[in-house]
Tab-separated table of C-alpha atoms in Angstrom:
chain	number	residue	atom	x	y	z
A	1	MET	CA	-135.222	-12.839	-1.113
A	2	THR	CA	-131.464	-13.083	-0.474
A	3	GLU	CA	-129.133	-10.150	-0.101
A	4	THR	CA	-125.506	-9.826	-1.115
A	5	THR	CA	-123.353	-7.197	0.537
A	6	VAL	CA	-120.949	-5.556	-1.901
A	7	GLY	CA	-117.350	-6.587	-1.385
A	8	ILE	CA	-118.125	-9.903	0.314
A	9	GLY	CA	-119.979	-12.185	-2.054
A	10	GLY	CA	-120.554	-12.525	-5.769
A	11	ALA	CA	-123.844	-11.083	-7.011
A	12	ALA	CA	-125.916	-13.720	-8.765
A	13	GLU	CA	-128.831	-12.720	-10.947
A	14	SER	CA	-131.367	-13.828	-8.344
A	15	THR	CA	-129.942	-11.760	-5.472
A	16	ASP	CA	-130.369	-8.140	-4.474
A	17	MET	CA	-127.333	-5.972	-3.878
A	18	VAL	CA	-126.953	-3.888	-0.719
A	19	LEU	CA	-125.083	-0.681	-1.471
A	20	ASN	CA	-123.924	1.861	1.113
A	21	ILE	CA	-123.733	5.467	-0.040
A	22	GLY	CA	-121.569	7.152	2.583
A	23	PRO	CA	-121.130	7.820	5.409
A	24	GLN	CA	-118.234	9.668	3.723
A	25	HIS	CA	-119.532	10.685	0.316
A	26	PRO	CA	-119.397	14.069	-1.461
A	27	SER	CA	-123.121	14.006	-2.249
A	28	THR	CA	-124.289	13.491	1.330
A	29	HIS	CA	-123.402	17.031	2.563
A	30	GLY	CA	-121.724	15.573	5.613
A	31	VAL	CA	-121.607	12.242	7.393
A	32	LEU	CA	-124.861	10.637	6.209
A	33	ARG	CA	-125.251	7.022	5.169
A	34	LEU	CA	-127.844	5.668	2.764
A	35	ARG	CA	-128.413	1.924	2.765
A	36	LEU	CA	-129.821	1.008	-0.636
A	37	VAL	CA	-131.119	-2.385	-1.727
A	38	LEU	CA	-130.721	-2.626	-5.508
A	39	ASP	CA	-132.294	-4.796	-8.139
A	40	GLY	CA	-129.881	-4.256	-10.995
A	41	GLU	CA	-129.816	-0.491	-11.606
A	42	ARG	CA	-133.075	0.153	-9.774
A	43	VAL	CA	-133.476	0.970	-6.070
A	44	ARG	CA	-135.815	-1.430	-4.264
A	45	SER	CA	-135.613	0.187	-0.835
A	46	ALA	CA	-133.691	2.985	0.866
A	47	GLU	CA	-132.887	3.611	4.505
A	48	PRO	CA	-131.219	6.857	5.688
A	49	VAL	CA	-128.877	5.908	8.542
A	50	ILE	CA	-128.245	8.934	10.733
A	51	GLY	CA	-126.364	9.675	13.946
A	52	TYR	CA	-122.749	9.743	12.732
A	53	MET	CA	-122.423	13.453	13.653
A	54	HIS	CA	-124.484	13.406	16.851
A	55	ARG	CA	-123.152	15.982	19.318
A	56	GLY	CA	-125.835	15.998	21.988
A	57	ALA	CA	-126.712	19.676	21.615
A	58	GLU	CA	-130.108	19.274	23.288
A	59	LYS	CA	-128.480	17.745	26.373
A	60	LEU	CA	-125.800	20.438	26.428
A	61	PHE	CA	-128.557	23.088	26.423
A	62	GLU	CA	-129.476	21.863	29.907
A	63	ALA	CA	-125.963	22.585	31.230
A	64	ARG	CA	-125.629	26.125	29.838
A	65	ASP	CA	-127.388	29.317	30.859
A	66	TYR	CA	-129.662	31.248	28.520
A	67	ARG	CA	-126.848	33.389	27.177
A	68	GLN	CA	-124.547	30.448	26.496
A	69	ILE	CA	-127.034	28.240	24.631
A	70	VAL	CA	-127.085	30.730	21.754
A	71	MET	CA	-123.563	29.579	20.925
A	72	LEU	CA	-124.702	25.944	20.724
A	73	ALA	CA	-127.830	26.722	18.740
A	74	ASN	CA	-126.127	28.390	15.787
A	75	ARG	CA	-123.955	25.367	14.970
A	76	HIS	CA	-126.289	22.496	14.066
A	77	ASP	CA	-127.214	24.017	10.684
A	78	TRP	CA	-123.983	25.814	9.889
A	79	LEU	CA	-125.515	27.483	6.831
A	80	SER	CA	-128.340	29.102	8.866
A	81	ALA	CA	-126.545	30.202	12.020
A	82	PHE	CA	-128.350	33.516	12.499
A	83	SER	CA	-131.778	31.938	12.007
A	84	ASN	CA	-130.961	29.181	14.512
A	85	GLU	CA	-129.968	31.723	17.162
A	86	LEU	CA	-133.156	33.631	16.483
A	87	GLY	CA	-135.486	30.757	17.379
A	88	VAL	CA	-133.815	30.179	20.738
A	89	VAL	CA	-133.872	33.819	21.861
A	90	MET	CA	-137.486	34.189	20.680
A	91	ALA	CA	-138.502	31.229	22.872
A	92	VAL	CA	-136.728	32.704	25.916
A	93	GLU	CA	-138.223	36.150	25.263
A	94	ARG	CA	-141.681	34.601	25.087
A	95	MET	CA	-141.123	32.920	28.445
A	96	LEU	CA	-140.004	36.229	29.947
A	97	GLY	CA	-142.816	38.222	28.298
A	98	MET	CA	-140.120	40.517	26.956
A	99	GLU	CA	-140.718	43.177	24.310
A	100	VAL	CA	-137.861	43.676	21.830
A	101	PRO	CA	-137.074	47.246	20.622
A	102	GLU	CA	-138.483	48.052	17.178
A	103	ARG	CA	-135.073	48.717	15.703
A	104	ALA	CA	-133.897	45.269	16.799
A	105	VAL	CA	-137.001	43.653	15.248
A	106	TRP	CA	-136.259	45.151	11.822
A	107	LEU	CA	-132.546	44.402	12.087
A	108	ARG	CA	-133.271	40.775	12.970
A	109	THR	CA	-135.595	40.491	9.974
A	110	LEU	CA	-132.959	41.956	7.663
A	111	LEU	CA	-130.170	39.699	8.924
A	112	ALA	CA	-132.421	36.621	8.832
A	113	GLU	CA	-133.144	37.262	5.142
A	114	LEU	CA	-129.468	37.833	4.338
A	115	ASN	CA	-128.728	34.532	6.107
A	116	ARG	CA	-131.469	32.865	4.018
A	117	ILE	CA	-129.822	34.106	0.812
A	118	LEU	CA	-126.425	32.775	1.932
A	119	ASN	CA	-127.976	29.380	2.674
A	120	HIS	CA	-129.772	29.181	-0.676
A	121	LEU	CA	-126.744	30.296	-2.692
A	122	MET	CA	-124.777	27.375	-1.308
A	123	PHE	CA	-127.330	24.874	-2.619
A	124	LEU	CA	-127.855	26.774	-5.880
A	125	GLY	CA	-124.154	26.241	-6.512
A	126	SER	CA	-123.612	22.775	-5.068
A	127	TYR	CA	-126.643	21.057	-6.618
A	128	PRO	CA	-125.534	21.541	-10.257
A	129	LEU	CA	-122.042	20.471	-9.147
A	130	GLU	CA	-123.449	17.118	-8.012
A	131	LEU	CA	-124.969	16.665	-11.465
A	132	GLY	CA	-121.691	17.399	-13.227
A	133	GLY	CA	-121.812	21.184	-13.739
A	134	ILE	CA	-118.864	22.829	-11.994
A	135	THR	CA	-119.282	26.450	-13.142
A	136	PRO	CA	-122.358	27.511	-11.057
A	137	VAL	CA	-120.609	26.875	-7.744
A	138	PHE	CA	-117.960	29.504	-8.539
A	139	HIS	CA	-120.676	32.077	-9.238
A	140	ALA	CA	-122.552	31.105	-6.071
A	141	PHE	CA	-119.464	31.472	-3.882
A	142	ARG	CA	-118.662	34.858	-5.412
A	143	GLU	CA	-122.112	36.141	-4.439
A	144	ARG	CA	-121.811	34.536	-1.011
A	145	GLU	CA	-118.535	36.366	-0.376
A	146	VAL	CA	-120.162	39.725	-1.142
A	147	LEU	CA	-122.867	39.107	1.480
A	148	GLN	CA	-120.513	37.399	3.923
A	149	ALA	CA	-118.460	40.596	4.013
A	150	VAL	CA	-121.352	42.739	5.268
A	151	LEU	CA	-122.486	40.094	7.787
A	152	GLU	CA	-118.947	39.702	9.066
A	153	GLU	CA	-118.652	43.465	9.449
A	154	VAL	CA	-121.813	43.756	11.525
A	155	SER	CA	-121.331	40.673	13.727
A	156	GLY	CA	-117.642	39.788	13.670
A	157	GLY	CA	-118.342	36.215	12.518
A	158	ARG	CA	-118.354	34.588	9.105
A	159	MET	CA	-120.386	31.481	9.905
A	160	HIS	CA	-121.291	31.526	13.600
A	161	TYR	CA	-122.464	35.082	14.065
A	162	MET	CA	-123.401	35.064	17.769
A	163	PHE	CA	-125.204	38.363	17.183
A	164	ASN	CA	-128.601	37.592	18.742
A	165	ARG	CA	-129.139	38.213	22.428
A	166	VAL	CA	-132.128	37.639	24.664
A	167	GLY	CA	-133.897	40.988	24.355
A	168	GLY	CA	-132.432	42.045	21.020
A	169	LEU	CA	-129.022	42.132	19.356
A	170	LYS	CA	-125.441	42.387	20.586
A	171	GLU	CA	-124.935	45.968	19.376
A	172	ASP	CA	-126.038	48.536	16.817
A	173	LEU	CA	-124.800	48.762	13.241
A	174	PRO	CA	-121.366	50.154	12.314
A	175	ALA	CA	-121.394	53.630	10.755
A	176	GLY	CA	-122.305	53.494	7.064
A	177	TRP	CA	-123.168	49.804	7.158
A	178	THR	CA	-126.657	50.141	5.648
A	179	GLY	CA	-125.218	51.780	2.528
A	180	ARG	CA	-122.673	48.997	2.097
A	181	ALA	CA	-125.414	46.385	2.635
A	182	GLN	CA	-127.603	48.003	-0.043
A	183	GLN	CA	-124.685	47.998	-2.436
A	184	ALA	CA	-123.963	44.317	-1.713
A	185	ILE	CA	-127.605	43.324	-2.275
A	186	ALA	CA	-127.716	45.261	-5.564
A	187	GLU	CA	-124.489	43.594	-6.679
A	188	VAL	CA	-125.799	40.098	-5.944
A	189	ARG	CA	-129.145	40.819	-7.602
A	190	SER	CA	-127.448	42.060	-10.777
A	191	ARG	CA	-125.730	38.677	-11.213
A	192	MET	CA	-128.522	36.306	-10.156
A	193	ASP	CA	-129.576	35.819	-13.784
A	194	VAL	CA	-126.482	33.605	-14.115
A	195	HIS	CA	-128.371	30.866	-12.280
A	196	ASP	CA	-131.481	31.436	-14.389
A	197	ARG	CA	-129.579	31.171	-17.660
A	198	LEU	CA	-126.643	28.930	-16.840
A	199	VAL	CA	-128.521	26.333	-14.802
A	200	LEU	CA	-132.238	26.475	-15.577
A	201	GLY	CA	-131.488	27.155	-19.232
A	202	ASN	CA	-129.274	24.090	-19.498
A	203	GLU	CA	-131.030	21.215	-21.251
A	204	ILE	CA	-128.839	18.587	-19.548
A	205	PHE	CA	-129.745	19.945	-16.103
A	206	ARG	CA	-133.445	19.980	-17.013
A	207	GLY	CA	-133.203	16.468	-18.402
A	208	ARG	CA	-131.644	15.180	-15.197
A	209	THR	CA	-134.216	16.849	-12.915
A	210	ARG	CA	-137.587	17.184	-14.666
A	211	GLY	CA	-139.969	14.424	-13.580
A	212	VAL	CA	-137.308	12.895	-11.306
A	213	GLY	CA	-137.946	12.292	-7.600
A	214	VAL	CA	-141.559	13.435	-7.538
A	215	LEU	CA	-142.656	14.081	-3.939
A	216	SER	CA	-146.425	14.010	-3.462
A	217	ARG	CA	-148.329	16.402	-1.246
A	218	GLU	CA	-149.551	13.465	0.857
A	219	THR	CA	-145.963	12.364	1.551
A	220	VAL	CA	-145.035	15.930	2.517
A	221	HIS	CA	-147.763	15.956	5.167
A	222	ALA	CA	-147.031	12.401	6.340
A	223	TYR	CA	-143.347	13.059	6.994
A	224	GLY	CA	-143.582	16.673	8.177
A	225	VAL	CA	-141.533	17.950	5.245
A	226	SER	CA	-141.359	21.758	5.183
A	227	GLY	CA	-139.677	24.723	3.545
A	228	PRO	CA	-138.904	25.031	-0.179
A	229	ILE	CA	-139.147	21.248	-0.619
A	230	ALA	CA	-142.747	21.180	0.631
A	231	ARG	CA	-143.726	24.268	-1.357
A	232	ALA	CA	-142.332	22.658	-4.529
A	233	SER	CA	-144.985	19.960	-4.037
A	234	GLY	CA	-147.830	22.485	-3.838
A	235	VAL	CA	-147.984	22.890	-0.040
A	236	ASP	CA	-148.635	26.628	0.242
A	237	PHE	CA	-147.381	27.249	3.788
A	238	ASP	CA	-144.855	29.760	5.047
A	239	LEU	CA	-144.710	30.883	8.688
A	240	ARG	CA	-143.545	34.346	7.672
A	241	ARG	CA	-146.937	34.902	6.034
A	242	ASP	CA	-149.254	32.508	7.890
A	243	GLU	CA	-148.062	33.168	11.465
A	244	PRO	CA	-145.984	36.349	11.138
A	245	TYR	CA	-143.143	36.966	13.560
A	246	LEU	CA	-140.481	39.693	13.667
A	247	ALA	CA	-141.473	42.349	11.074
A	248	TYR	CA	-142.898	39.974	8.454
A	249	GLY	CA	-146.453	41.104	9.178
A	250	GLU	CA	-145.527	44.549	7.822
A	251	LEU	CA	-143.800	43.076	4.759
A	252	ALA	CA	-146.842	41.269	3.366
A	253	ASP	CA	-146.777	43.304	0.157
A	254	VAL	CA	-143.138	42.283	-0.520
A	255	LEU	CA	-143.194	38.698	0.740
A	256	LYS	CA	-144.058	36.201	-1.993
A	257	VAL	CA	-144.521	32.541	-1.058
A	258	VAL	CA	-143.074	30.609	-4.003
A	259	THR	CA	-144.816	27.320	-4.840
A	260	ARG	CA	-144.804	24.719	-7.620
A	261	GLU	CA	-147.112	21.798	-8.302
A	262	GLU	CA	-144.737	19.333	-9.991
A	263	GLY	CA	-142.893	18.208	-6.827
A	264	ASP	CA	-139.833	17.024	-8.784
A	265	CYS	CA	-136.134	17.923	-8.466
A	266	LEU	CA	-136.502	20.764	-10.970
A	267	ALA	CA	-139.424	22.294	-9.044
A	268	ARG	CA	-137.418	22.200	-5.809
A	269	PHE	CA	-134.510	24.010	-7.458
A	270	GLU	CA	-136.852	26.595	-9.007
A	271	CYS	CA	-138.478	27.252	-5.621
A	272	LEU	CA	-135.081	27.799	-4.040
A	273	LEU	CA	-133.994	30.190	-6.791
A	274	ASP	CA	-137.231	32.210	-6.774
A	275	GLN	CA	-137.154	32.392	-2.989
A	276	THR	CA	-133.622	33.829	-3.169
A	277	HIS	CA	-134.878	36.600	-5.478
A	278	ASN	CA	-137.675	37.348	-2.998
A	279	SER	CA	-135.305	37.419	-0.012
A	280	LEU	CA	-133.215	40.047	-1.796
A	281	ALA	CA	-136.373	42.168	-2.157
A	282	LEU	CA	-137.253	41.637	1.523
A	283	ALA	CA	-133.752	42.671	2.603
A	284	ASP	CA	-134.060	45.870	0.555
A	285	ALA	CA	-137.445	46.616	2.147
A	286	CYS	CA	-135.949	46.159	5.631
A	287	LEU	CA	-133.122	48.553	4.823
A	288	ASP	CA	-135.618	51.144	3.585
A	289	ARG	CA	-137.602	50.850	6.823
A	290	LEU	CA	-134.472	51.064	8.980
A	291	ALA	CA	-133.575	54.323	7.238
A	292	ASP	CA	-136.921	55.782	8.399
A	293	LEU	CA	-136.578	54.639	12.022
A	294	PRO	CA	-135.209	57.100	14.586
A	295	PRO	CA	-132.056	56.086	16.479
A	296	GLY	CA	-132.810	53.874	19.434
A	297	PRO	CA	-131.704	50.859	21.464
A	298	VAL	CA	-131.281	47.433	19.879
A	299	ASN	CA	-131.536	45.388	23.087
A	300	GLN	CA	-133.044	45.274	26.549
A	301	ARG	CA	-131.073	45.661	29.745
A	302	LEU	CA	-130.845	42.240	31.390
A	303	PRO	CA	-130.116	41.203	34.982
A	304	LYS	CA	-126.717	39.758	35.775
A	305	VAL	CA	-128.267	36.303	36.247
A	306	LEU	CA	-131.053	35.655	33.759
A	307	LYS	CA	-133.728	33.196	34.898
A	308	ALA	CA	-136.837	32.267	32.930
A	309	PRO	CA	-140.038	31.773	34.966
A	310	GLU	CA	-141.343	28.269	35.547
A	311	GLY	CA	-143.413	26.957	32.633
A	312	ALA	CA	-143.169	25.874	29.022
A	313	THR	CA	-143.439	27.539	25.629
A	314	TYR	CA	-142.993	26.716	21.941
A	315	ALA	CA	-141.516	29.041	19.337
A	316	TRP	CA	-141.081	28.211	15.670
A	317	THR	CA	-139.512	29.991	12.747
A	318	GLU	CA	-139.385	29.660	8.960
A	319	ASN	CA	-135.726	28.753	8.652
A	320	PRO	CA	-134.039	28.635	5.235
A	321	LEU	CA	-134.408	24.839	5.072
A	322	GLY	CA	-137.916	24.682	6.583
A	323	LEU	CA	-139.682	24.809	9.942
A	324	ASN	CA	-137.551	24.941	13.078
A	325	GLY	CA	-139.315	24.493	16.410
A	326	TYR	CA	-138.049	25.182	19.938
A	327	TYR	CA	-139.909	23.640	22.902
A	328	LEU	CA	-138.567	25.268	26.057
A	329	VAL	CA	-139.347	23.978	29.557
A	330	SER	CA	-138.153	25.994	32.555
A	331	LYS	CA	-138.094	25.213	36.267
A	332	GLY	CA	-137.262	28.818	37.136
A	333	GLU	CA	-133.500	28.295	36.986
A	334	LYS	CA	-130.817	30.045	34.930
A	335	THR	CA	-130.545	26.987	32.641
A	336	PRO	CA	-133.357	25.358	30.624
A	337	TYR	CA	-134.847	22.228	32.172
A	338	ARG	CA	-135.423	21.020	28.591
A	339	LEU	CA	-134.983	22.593	25.171
A	340	LYS	CA	-136.242	20.290	22.430
A	341	LEU	CA	-135.225	21.217	18.901
A	342	ARG	CA	-137.335	20.363	15.856
A	343	SER	CA	-134.978	20.782	12.918
A	344	ALA	CA	-136.097	21.003	9.282
A	345	SER	CA	-133.482	18.653	7.796
A	346	TYR	CA	-134.414	15.796	10.151
A	347	ASN	CA	-137.936	15.541	8.770
A	348	ASN	CA	-137.049	16.397	5.190
A	349	ILE	CA	-134.455	13.618	4.820
A	350	GLN	CA	-136.917	10.939	5.977
A	351	ALA	CA	-138.847	11.412	2.722
A	352	LEU	CA	-136.030	9.524	0.953
A	353	VAL	CA	-137.685	6.314	2.184
A	354	GLU	CA	-140.587	7.119	-0.161
A	355	LEU	CA	-138.703	8.945	-2.909
A	356	LEU	CA	-135.895	6.537	-3.804
A	357	PRO	CA	-137.615	3.129	-4.243
A	358	GLY	CA	-138.320	2.508	-7.915
A	359	THR	CA	-135.790	5.062	-9.164
A	360	LEU	CA	-132.506	4.409	-10.955
A	361	VAL	CA	-129.186	4.561	-9.119
A	362	ALA	CA	-128.132	7.270	-11.593
A	363	ASP	CA	-130.985	9.479	-10.311
A	364	MET	CA	-130.196	8.862	-6.641
A	365	VAL	CA	-127.725	11.751	-6.335
A	366	ALA	CA	-130.090	14.112	-8.189
A	367	ILE	CA	-132.884	13.299	-5.720
A	368	LEU	CA	-130.640	13.378	-2.649
A	369	GLY	CA	-129.144	16.758	-3.552
A	370	SER	CA	-132.556	18.302	-4.268
A	371	LEU	CA	-133.650	17.828	-0.635
A	372	PHE	CA	-131.267	20.640	0.453
A	373	PHE	CA	-130.278	19.340	3.889
A	374	VAL	CA	-127.400	19.838	6.326
A	375	VAL	CA	-126.351	16.700	8.217
A	376	GLY	CA	-125.582	18.633	11.399
A	377	ASP	CA	-129.219	19.738	11.352
A	378	ILE	CA	-130.266	16.066	11.316
A	379	ASP	CA	-127.825	14.862	13.965
A	380	LYS	CA	-128.314	17.729	16.386
């Protein structure tokens, strides 16, 4: 087999073409490169080339104290900042054997679900855009702005909230915030049918996604794929239900783990949309519970210099894009000896090696977009 690189040689009928998608490409959600070997219009092999956005966050964790690493942790997946902070502080709290006040537990659960909705709305809008439908993204950003307003009010940040602290949260809610949050959730819920009708009801969208990019359950397990992508292939696993953390154990009657069996692009989009509906219900349930709780602290009083005891621990969370794991090793100092991050997007994107071969170039963007990844989460 001979290969011809595009732009250098002429492609004869007997040669395969090597095509680079990215690293700057609107469909790659950042600086990702796909190296495709083509046989005519069909992909023979695909190699995701990562590392263009590498910022060395794991190494920087070792040079920051336990308060400062929260700032680094909320930036690798910029659509899931609150959830990223949460995993880090949970790992440190586990090392310290620290109990978080009940009010903080319910507030964290509420804000994590609002962050999940914000994450999903971005992909619910951008995925149809990649297939040629521009209207859904305007609806998605309108709903995002409604929720961004309440999150910005409570934390002071629009993307990087910096609201989690070891032992709880930065501060309590502003006066009247719960009422405004309930109103925002109701407003978003009232308009979610736009995505059901405008996108799922569109025959062109269904034609471009049904039966395309089928990911088998075996491949999900082999590559460690998780989150909505894994559940769209019939893998019925969600940490919020199967290993409850925060207040999810008390929300079992509201929490619905959305699964599909088809494993194609359409199933992945449907899982994301149904999960958004469920997160709205979970956020409402958290607000109802917060209304019943008596006033109380939302954090623990910490020493001026916070040191974790010597040892190691592992905390993992069900982030919007899948499983995030945090392996923390301490030597008893005020900085981590090692904090290894297992990010969802890193594993999920590797499945492209199995998904793309045999498909048409025209379906490549549909498959790539349906994996719902953030490149910063890969190149952490």
